[in-house]
Structure formats: C-alpha cells, structure tokens
XYZ file of C-alpha atoms in Angstrom:
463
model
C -9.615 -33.358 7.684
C -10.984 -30.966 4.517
C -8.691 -28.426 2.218
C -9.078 -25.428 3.722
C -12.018 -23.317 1.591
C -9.933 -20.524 1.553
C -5.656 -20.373 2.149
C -4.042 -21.105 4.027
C -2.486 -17.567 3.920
C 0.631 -16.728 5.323
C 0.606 -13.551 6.950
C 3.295 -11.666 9.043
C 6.919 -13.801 9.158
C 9.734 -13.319 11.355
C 12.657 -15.048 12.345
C 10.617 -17.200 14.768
C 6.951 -16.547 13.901
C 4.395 -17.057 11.394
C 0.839 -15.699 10.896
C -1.380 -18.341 9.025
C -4.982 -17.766 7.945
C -7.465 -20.155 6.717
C -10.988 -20.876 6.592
C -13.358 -23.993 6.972
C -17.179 -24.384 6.493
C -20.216 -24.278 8.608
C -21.271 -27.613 9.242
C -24.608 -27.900 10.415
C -25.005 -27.465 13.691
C -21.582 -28.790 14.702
C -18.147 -28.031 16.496
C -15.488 -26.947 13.831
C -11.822 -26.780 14.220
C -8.854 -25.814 12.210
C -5.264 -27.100 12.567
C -2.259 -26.726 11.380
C 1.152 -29.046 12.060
C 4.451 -28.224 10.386
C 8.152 -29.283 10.374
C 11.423 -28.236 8.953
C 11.735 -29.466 5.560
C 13.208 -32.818 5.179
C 12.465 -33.901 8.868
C 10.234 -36.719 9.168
C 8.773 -35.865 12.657
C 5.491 -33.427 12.796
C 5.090 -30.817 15.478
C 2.011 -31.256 17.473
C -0.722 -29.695 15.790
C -2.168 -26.457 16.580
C -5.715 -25.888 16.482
C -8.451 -22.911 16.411
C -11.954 -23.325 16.845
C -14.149 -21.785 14.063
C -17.110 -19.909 14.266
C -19.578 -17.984 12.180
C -19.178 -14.877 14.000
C -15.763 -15.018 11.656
C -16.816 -16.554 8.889
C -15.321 -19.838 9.690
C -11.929 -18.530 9.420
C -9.139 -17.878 11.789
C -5.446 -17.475 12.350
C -3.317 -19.759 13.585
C 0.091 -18.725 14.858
C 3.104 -20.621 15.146
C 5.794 -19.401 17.272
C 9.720 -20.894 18.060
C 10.668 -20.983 14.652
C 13.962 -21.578 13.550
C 15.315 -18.552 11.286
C 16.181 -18.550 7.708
C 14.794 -22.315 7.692
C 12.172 -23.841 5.059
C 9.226 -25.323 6.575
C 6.674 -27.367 5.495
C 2.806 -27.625 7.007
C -0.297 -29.453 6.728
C -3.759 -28.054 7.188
C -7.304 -28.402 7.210
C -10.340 -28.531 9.075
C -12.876 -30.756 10.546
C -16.012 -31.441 12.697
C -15.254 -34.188 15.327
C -17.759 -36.297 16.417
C -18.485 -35.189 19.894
C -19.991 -32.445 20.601
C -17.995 -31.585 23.949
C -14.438 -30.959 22.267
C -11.830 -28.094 23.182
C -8.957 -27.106 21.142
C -7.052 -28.918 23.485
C -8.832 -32.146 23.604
C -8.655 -32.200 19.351
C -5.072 -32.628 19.723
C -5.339 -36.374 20.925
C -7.567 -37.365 17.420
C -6.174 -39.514 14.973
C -6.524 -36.907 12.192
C -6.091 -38.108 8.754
C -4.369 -34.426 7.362
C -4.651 -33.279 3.981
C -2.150 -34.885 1.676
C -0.393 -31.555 -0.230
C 1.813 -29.890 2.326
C 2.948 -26.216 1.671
C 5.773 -24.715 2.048
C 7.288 -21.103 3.879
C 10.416 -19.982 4.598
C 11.278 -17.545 8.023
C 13.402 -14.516 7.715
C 17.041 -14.737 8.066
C 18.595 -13.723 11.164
C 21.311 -11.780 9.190
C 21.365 -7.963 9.101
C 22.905 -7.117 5.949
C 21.931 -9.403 3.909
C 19.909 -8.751 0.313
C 16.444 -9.068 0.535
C 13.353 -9.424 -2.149
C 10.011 -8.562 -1.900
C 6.994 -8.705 -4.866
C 4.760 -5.457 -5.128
C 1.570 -5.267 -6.746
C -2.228 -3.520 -6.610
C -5.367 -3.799 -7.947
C -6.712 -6.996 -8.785
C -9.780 -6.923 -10.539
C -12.471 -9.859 -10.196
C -15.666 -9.102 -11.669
C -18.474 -10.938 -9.961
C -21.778 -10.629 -11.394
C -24.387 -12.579 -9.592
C -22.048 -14.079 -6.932
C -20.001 -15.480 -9.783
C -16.604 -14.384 -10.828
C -16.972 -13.713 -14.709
C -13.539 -15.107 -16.404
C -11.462 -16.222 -13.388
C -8.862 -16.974 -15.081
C -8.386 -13.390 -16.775
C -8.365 -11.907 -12.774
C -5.933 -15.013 -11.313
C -3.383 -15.879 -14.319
C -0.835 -13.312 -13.050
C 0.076 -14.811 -9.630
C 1.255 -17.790 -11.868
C 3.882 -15.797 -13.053
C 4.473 -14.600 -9.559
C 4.962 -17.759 -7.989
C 7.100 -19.220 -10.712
C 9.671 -16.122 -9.938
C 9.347 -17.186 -6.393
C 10.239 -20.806 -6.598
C 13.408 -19.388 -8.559
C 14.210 -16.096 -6.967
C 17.736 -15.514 -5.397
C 17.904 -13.963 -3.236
C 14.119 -15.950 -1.973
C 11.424 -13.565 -1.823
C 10.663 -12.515 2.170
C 6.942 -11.049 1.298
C 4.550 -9.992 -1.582
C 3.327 -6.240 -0.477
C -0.573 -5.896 -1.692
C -1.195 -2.295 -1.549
C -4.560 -1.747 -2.447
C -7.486 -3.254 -4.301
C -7.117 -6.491 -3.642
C -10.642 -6.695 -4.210
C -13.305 -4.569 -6.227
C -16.337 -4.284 -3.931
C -18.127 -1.909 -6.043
C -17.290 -3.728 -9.355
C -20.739 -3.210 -10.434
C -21.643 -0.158 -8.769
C -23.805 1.119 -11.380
C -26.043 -2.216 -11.701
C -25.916 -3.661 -8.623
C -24.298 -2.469 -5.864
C -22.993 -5.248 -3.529
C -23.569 -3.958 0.166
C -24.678 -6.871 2.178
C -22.375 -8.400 4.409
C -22.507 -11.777 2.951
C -22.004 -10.805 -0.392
C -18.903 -9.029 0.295
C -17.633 -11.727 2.402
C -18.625 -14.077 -1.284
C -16.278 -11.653 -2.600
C -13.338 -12.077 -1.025
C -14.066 -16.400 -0.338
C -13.770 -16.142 -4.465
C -11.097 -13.439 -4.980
C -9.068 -14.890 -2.284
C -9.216 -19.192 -3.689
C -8.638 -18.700 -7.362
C -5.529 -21.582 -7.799
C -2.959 -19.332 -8.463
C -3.341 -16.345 -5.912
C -3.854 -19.307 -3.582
C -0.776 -21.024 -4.354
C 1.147 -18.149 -4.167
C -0.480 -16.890 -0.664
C 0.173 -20.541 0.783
C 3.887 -20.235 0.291
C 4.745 -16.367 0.154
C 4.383 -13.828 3.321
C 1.761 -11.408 1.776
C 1.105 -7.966 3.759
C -2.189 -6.435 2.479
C -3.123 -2.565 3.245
C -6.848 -1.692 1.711
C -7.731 1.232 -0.732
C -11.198 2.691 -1.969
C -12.419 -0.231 -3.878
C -12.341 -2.453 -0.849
C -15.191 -0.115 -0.022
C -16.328 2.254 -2.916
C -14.801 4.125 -5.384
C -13.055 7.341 -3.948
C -13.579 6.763 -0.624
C -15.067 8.986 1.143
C -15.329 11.769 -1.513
C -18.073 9.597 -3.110
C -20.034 8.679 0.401
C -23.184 9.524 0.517
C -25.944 9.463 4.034
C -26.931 5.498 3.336
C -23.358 4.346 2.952
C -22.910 3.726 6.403
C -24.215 0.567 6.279
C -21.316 -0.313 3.404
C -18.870 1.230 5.507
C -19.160 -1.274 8.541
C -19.401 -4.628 6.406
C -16.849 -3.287 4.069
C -14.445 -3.027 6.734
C -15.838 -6.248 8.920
C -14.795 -8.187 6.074
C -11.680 -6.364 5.331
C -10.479 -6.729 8.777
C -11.415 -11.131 8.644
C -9.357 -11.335 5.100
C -6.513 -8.597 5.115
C -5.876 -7.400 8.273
C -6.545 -10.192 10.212
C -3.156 -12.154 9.415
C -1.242 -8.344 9.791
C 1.492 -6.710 11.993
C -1.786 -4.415 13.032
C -2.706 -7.313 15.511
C -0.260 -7.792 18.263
C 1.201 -10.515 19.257
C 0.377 -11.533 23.063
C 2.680 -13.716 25.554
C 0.417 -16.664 25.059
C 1.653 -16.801 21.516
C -1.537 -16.009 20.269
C -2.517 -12.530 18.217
C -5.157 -10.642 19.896
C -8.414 -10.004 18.844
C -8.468 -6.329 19.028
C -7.610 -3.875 16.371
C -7.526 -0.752 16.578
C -5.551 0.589 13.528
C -5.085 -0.800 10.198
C -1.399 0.907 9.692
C 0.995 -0.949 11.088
C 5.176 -1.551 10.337
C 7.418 -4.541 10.185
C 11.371 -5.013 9.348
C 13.317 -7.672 7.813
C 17.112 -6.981 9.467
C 18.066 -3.506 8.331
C 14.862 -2.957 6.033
C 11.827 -1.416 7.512
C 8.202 -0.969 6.081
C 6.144 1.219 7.343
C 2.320 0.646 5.701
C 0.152 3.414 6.348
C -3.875 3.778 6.085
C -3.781 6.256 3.568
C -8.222 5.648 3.336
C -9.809 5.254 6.275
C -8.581 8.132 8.510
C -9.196 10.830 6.285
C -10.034 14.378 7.163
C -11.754 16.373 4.526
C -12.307 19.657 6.753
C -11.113 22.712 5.197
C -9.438 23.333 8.477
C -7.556 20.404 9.349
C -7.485 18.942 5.921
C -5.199 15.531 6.159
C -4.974 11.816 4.462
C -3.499 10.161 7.758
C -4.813 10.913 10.704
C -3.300 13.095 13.827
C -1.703 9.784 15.227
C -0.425 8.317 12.465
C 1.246 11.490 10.955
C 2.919 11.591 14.301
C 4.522 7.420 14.386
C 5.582 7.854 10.977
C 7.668 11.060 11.206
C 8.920 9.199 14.611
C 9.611 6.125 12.857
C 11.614 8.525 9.921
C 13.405 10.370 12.514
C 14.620 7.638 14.967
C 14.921 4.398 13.121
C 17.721 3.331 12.301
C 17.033 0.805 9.392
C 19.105 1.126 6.623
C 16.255 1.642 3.833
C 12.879 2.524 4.994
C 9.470 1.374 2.279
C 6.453 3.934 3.198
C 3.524 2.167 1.774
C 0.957 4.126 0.781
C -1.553 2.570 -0.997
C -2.559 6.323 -3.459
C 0.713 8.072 -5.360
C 2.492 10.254 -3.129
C 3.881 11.165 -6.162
C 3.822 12.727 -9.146
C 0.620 14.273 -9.128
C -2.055 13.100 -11.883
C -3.348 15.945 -13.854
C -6.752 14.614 -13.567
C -8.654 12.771 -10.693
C -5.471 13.573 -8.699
C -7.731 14.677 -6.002
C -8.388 11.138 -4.736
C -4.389 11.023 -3.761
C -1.816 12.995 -2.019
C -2.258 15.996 -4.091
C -5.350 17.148 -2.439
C -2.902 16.798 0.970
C -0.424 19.356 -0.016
C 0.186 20.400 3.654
C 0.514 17.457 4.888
C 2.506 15.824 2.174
C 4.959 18.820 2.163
C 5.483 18.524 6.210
C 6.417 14.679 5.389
C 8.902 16.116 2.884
C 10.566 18.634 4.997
C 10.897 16.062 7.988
C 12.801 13.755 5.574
C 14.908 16.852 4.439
C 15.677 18.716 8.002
C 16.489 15.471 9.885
C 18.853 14.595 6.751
C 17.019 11.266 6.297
C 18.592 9.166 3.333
C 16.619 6.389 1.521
C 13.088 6.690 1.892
C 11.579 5.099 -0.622
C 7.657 5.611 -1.084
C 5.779 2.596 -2.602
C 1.790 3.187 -4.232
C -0.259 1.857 -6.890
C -3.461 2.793 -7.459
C -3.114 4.432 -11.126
C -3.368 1.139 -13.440
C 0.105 2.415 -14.683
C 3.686 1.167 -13.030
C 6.871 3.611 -12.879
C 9.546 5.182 -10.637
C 10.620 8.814 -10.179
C 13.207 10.699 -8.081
C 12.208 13.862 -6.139
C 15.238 16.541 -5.356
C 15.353 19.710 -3.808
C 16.573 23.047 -5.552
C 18.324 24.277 -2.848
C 19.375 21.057 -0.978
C 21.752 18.503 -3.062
C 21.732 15.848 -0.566
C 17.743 15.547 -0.265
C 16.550 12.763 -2.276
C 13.234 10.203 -2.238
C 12.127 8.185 -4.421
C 8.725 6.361 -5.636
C 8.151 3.114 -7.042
C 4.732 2.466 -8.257
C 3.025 -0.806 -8.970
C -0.292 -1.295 -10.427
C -2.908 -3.063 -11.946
C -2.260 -6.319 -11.459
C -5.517 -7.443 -13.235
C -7.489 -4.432 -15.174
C -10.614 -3.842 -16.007
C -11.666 -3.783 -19.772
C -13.412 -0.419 -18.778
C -10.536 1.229 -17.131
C -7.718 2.883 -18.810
C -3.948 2.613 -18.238
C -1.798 5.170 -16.848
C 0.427 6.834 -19.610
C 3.672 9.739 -18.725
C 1.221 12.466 -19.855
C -0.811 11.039 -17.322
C 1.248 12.598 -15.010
C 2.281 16.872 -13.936
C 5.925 16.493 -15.296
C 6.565 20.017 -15.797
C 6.326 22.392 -13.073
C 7.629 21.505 -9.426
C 6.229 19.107 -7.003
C 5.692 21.894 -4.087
C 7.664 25.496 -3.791
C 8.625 26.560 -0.037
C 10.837 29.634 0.555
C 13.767 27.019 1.221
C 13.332 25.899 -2.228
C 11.546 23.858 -4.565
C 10.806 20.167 -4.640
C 11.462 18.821 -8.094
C 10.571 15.587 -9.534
C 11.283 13.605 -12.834
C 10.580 9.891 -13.984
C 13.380 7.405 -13.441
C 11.716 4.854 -15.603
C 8.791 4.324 -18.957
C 5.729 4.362 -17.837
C 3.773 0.632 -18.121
C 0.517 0.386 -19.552
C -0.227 -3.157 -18.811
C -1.003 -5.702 -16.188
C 2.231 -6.069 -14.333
C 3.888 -6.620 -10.878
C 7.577 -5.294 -9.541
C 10.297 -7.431 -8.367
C 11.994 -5.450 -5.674
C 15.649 -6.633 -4.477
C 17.489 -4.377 -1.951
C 21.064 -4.580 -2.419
C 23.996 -3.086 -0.466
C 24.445 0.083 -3.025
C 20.650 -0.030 -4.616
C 17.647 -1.117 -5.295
C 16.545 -3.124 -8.619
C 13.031 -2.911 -9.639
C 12.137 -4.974 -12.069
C 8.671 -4.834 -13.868
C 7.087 -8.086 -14.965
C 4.337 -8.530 -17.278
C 1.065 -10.590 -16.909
C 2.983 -13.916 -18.268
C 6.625 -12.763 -15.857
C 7.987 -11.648 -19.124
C 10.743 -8.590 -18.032
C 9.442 -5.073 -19.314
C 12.341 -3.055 -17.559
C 14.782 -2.734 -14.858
C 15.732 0.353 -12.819
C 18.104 0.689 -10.305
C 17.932 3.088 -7.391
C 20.733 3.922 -5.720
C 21.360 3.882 -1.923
C-alpha cells in the first residue's frame, strides 16, 4: 500500500464515530482502493480493514467511516491505497489481501462521553497559498503555522476535540488579476497542494477539523463580484469544495449501513460535544441580494438556527459564521453582516426575547483577530459575544485589521426597545495568528497564538 496523496483527514468525531478522508492516485487503467485499519492505542490486534473504492469521478478520494468506537479513547490507524492485481476485485474481496500497510500510524482521539466536562477547540481562517503556475510559491511561508498548532495539540489539557476552519481555507482567485484559475482541474491542484503541505497534514491526520467555505473558495466577494461567465467557476468551485471540505462534514448524514451518504444538500450543518453545541452556518452561498427579501442565510436556514437557539438546551452554543457578525468594518463592511441589518437584528432579538444566555458568535474573515461584547440599553441580562480569528497565513498584498478598522462609536442597531451596544473585550491582532478556545464551567479562555504558538493575549468570557 502507498501514503495517501492527500490526508488522511479526520473529519466529524463522536463518541463512537469518525469521518476520515483521503485520497490515492489514478493508476492507469486499474482498480483502486483505499483502506483504513485502526486499534486502540497500545493494543496489538488490528481491526479488519475498511476499504473504499476510488474513482476519478472524485478525484481519487473518499471517506471512510469507522463506526463502534469506544469514547474518550486514543486510537491509532494505518492507511493507504493500492491497485490489486486483478481486475475483478470488490471492496469486500480486498479485505482477504495480504496488504503490506504504510509504516507511520496516526493517531485520534473520540469525544468523551462526559457532559460537563471542559472542552478545547483551535479556531482559525484564511490560509493563503499562492500558486502561480500550478506551483505553490514559498510553501513554507503558507504551512509553518499548523506547526505551532499541532505542537499545542500534542500538549493541550484539556486535549483539543476539533480545529474549526471558518473560511478561506484556500485562495481560488489568488491571482485573479493575471490568471484566473477556473478550470476544474486546476482548482482541484489547488486544494491536492493546499491540503498536503507537512504541517497542515500532520495536524489534519490527528485533529477533528470542521471546515465551512467563504468567498475565496470561489472569488472574492462572492456574489457581489459575479459577473454572466462566472457560472462556470461557480459549479467547479463548489464540486471541489464539496470533495475537500464538506465531504468529511456533519452536512452528510450518516446512514444505518454505517456509511455517509452521497447526497448533500446543504453545506450548514451543527454538531455537539456533551453540553457544547456548534452550529456552522453558510453565511456565502445562499445569499439573497434582492432589495426585497434582502438576507445572508437563506429562508431555511434562518429558520433551524433560531430553532436550534430557542430549543436547545446545550449549555454554550458557537454560531459559526464564516464573515463578522460583528462589529461592523467602516469600509468593505458590505461583504458581511452589515449589509444584513434585518436579518442580523431579527437574530438579535430572538436571542434577547427567548432570554437565551451564551451565544457566542465565531468569524474571521478580516486578517485581524479580537473579541467584543454586545449589550442592550434597555435589557441588562442580554449579552453575546464574538470571537474572531483570522489570517492564519496573509498575503504580502493584504493589510491587517487594526481597532480603527472597526465602527466603535455609535451603536450596533437602534430598535424602539433599545439599542444594541457593542465594545472590544480584547487588542486587536495584526498578525498571522490562531485562537485557543477552552470552555470552562464559569467561562471561556481565548487565547491568541502567533505564527511560531508564541501567546499574544488571553481573554476570558464569562458564562
């Protein structure tokens, strides 16, 4: 059996279940499988190993699930792929081979079966790769962060349960201006490189990483920017985001057989880790930019996320959202919830009526990290917070966020009940970074890392 060409990624984690993605090669005209096998660490005996077969029609990648997992256990796996010598074999004839597996195991750990117990997650956005020609110019310069990353996870206490991704993973349209990459295959290049630089592959292998897309998975300001031949972008932007990021997701649902199904019909989706919940929203591709029914999430998913607020009863409750809910940018705020004041403000006053207590909304986006605190004038128990995270690699040509970056002064939305007011709970980072979330009984501490997992700052939000 080969190294996988890209992951394995470990997707979606419970208690019992784990999503893992990985890819293989084309091999001339050949069958090609993947498998995986696994064990608790420090058994001796391998499970039986479990196999997909891999076609082009998916780039040679796949996800393999693995179900009647033990919780709160380490496990170790092995995978690869391979082309077997006949050309008549089944997934379920490649189990009898003598496979020779792939020396390195990994390593992932399932959730813990205990409700109230403290939890840490990693959160981070936009990762900038420059490819020119198909080849990523300094690697190292886009990948040297998730070093940092991993070497907090191998330490962290309590262990890290998942690494949230919430936008930009990849920069489709890194080269816009020159030479616009549009072809299928060359953004499916894209994300093969962005996705097996050492370190972000490392860290995938071992870490449950939930991914939600943002413009530059497609094109910059998305769909502001669109113009009548970007159709074509559209469908093998989102064919490829669908193989590499949502593929391994919550948005797929798991069937009887143990298997995730093929269909997908939403890229939002939610997942909870004993009384945390996440809810991830598509805050891109369901856009409405009508004057009359002007909205950032659709109809639909407007309606399962006030549900979800209302009638859930997780302790704390992330709402991903992959632009700043807020504060408000004073320029090229129109790309984000600002230019969604209606619909941002019913959000609000569903939190406040229903007397919902520690909603906590999580962005990047900006290329500047922070957190802020939004009150009401007239209510004293209302309260949300932010916590923003982002850029985890920059661009030379892009500037960093700074506070006057940001509407500071004047109220975040006035209703005749009152106004919403908001302030910064923390500086404002200029730099590559990533947070270190870690959800406590009576808060939240956010700490901001830089580039090499130096600490910039620590905040705590209270619960």
């Amino acid at each position: 059996m080969l190294k996988p060409t890209v992951g394995p990624i470990i997707g979606h984690t419970t208690t019992n279940h784990a999503r893992i993605f990985l890819r293989g090669e084309l091999h001339k005209d050949a069958l090609v499988f993947a498998g995986i096998r696994y064990r608790p660490f420090g058994n001796e005996r391998w499970s039986k190993g479990v196999f997909a077969q891999l076609t082009n029609v998916r780039d040679m990648s796949d996800v393999i699930t693995l179900n009647d997992l033990t919780p709160d256990t380490e496990y170790e796996y092995q995978a690869g792929w391979f082309s077997p010598m006949s050309p008549v074999h089944t997934v379920e004839s490649v189990q009898e081979l003598p496979l020779q597996w792939p020396r390195d195991p990994y390593r992932f750990r399932t959730q813990s079966s205990q409700h109230a117990t403290p939890r840490a997650y990693i959160v981070g956005s936009c990762r900038y790769l420059r490819m020119t020609g198909g080849v990523p110019a300094s690697p190292r310069h886009g990948d040297r962060i998730f070093a940092a990353i991993t070497h907090l996870a191998q330490h962290a206490e309590p262990p890290i349960s998942a690494m949230l991704m919430t936008g930009d993973q990849v920069y489709i349209d890194d080269l816009n201006f020159i030479a616009p990459d549009r072809e299928y295959s060359e953004i499916l290049n894209k994300y093969r490189t962005a996705f097996s630089q050492p370190h972000i592959a490392k860290l995938m292998s071992s870490v449950p990483t939930y991914m939600i897309l943002d413009d530059h998975e497609i094109e910059d300001n998305w769909p502001d920017n669109k113009s009548k031949s970007d159709s074509y972008l559209y469908k093998n932007a989102l064919a490829a985001y669908e193989l590499y990021q949502a593929s391994h997701s919550p948005a797929h649902e798991l069937l009887a057989s143990g298997h995730v199904s093929r269909d997908l019909h939403r890229y939002w989706y939610q997942f909870a880790e004993g009384d945390i919940e996440w809810f991830v929203t598509d805050s891109r591709t369901r856009r409405n930019l009508s004057a009359d029914n002007r909205r950032i999430l659709d109809e639909e998913q407007e309606q399962a996320l006030c549900k979800w607020l209302i009638h859930s009863p997780a302790r704390v409750k992330f709402v991903v959202t992959s632009v700043m809910f807020y504060p408000d940018r004073k320029r090229l705020g129109d790309d984000a919830w600002k230019a969604f004041p209606e619909q941002r403000l019913r959000l609000l006053e569903t939190i406040r009526t229903h007397r919902i207590k520690n909603v906590v909304f999580v962005s990047g986006d900006v290329h500047g990290s922070l957190t802020s605190r939004l009150t009401h004038s007239e209510d004293p128990d209302f309260e949300v917070h932010t916590i923003v995270s982002s850029p985890l690699c920059n661009s030379k040509l892009l500037p960093y966020a700074k506070a006057s970056t940001f509407i500071l002064d004047q109220p975040l939305a006035k209703t005749a009940a009152g106004d919403y007011r908001h302030e910064l709970t923390s500086a404002v980072i200029s730099e590559d970074n990533f947070a270190h979330l870690i959800v406590e009984a009576e808060h939240i501490s956010v700490r901001y890392h830089d580039r090499k997992g130096k600490l910039l700052q620590s905040i705590q939000i209270k619960l």
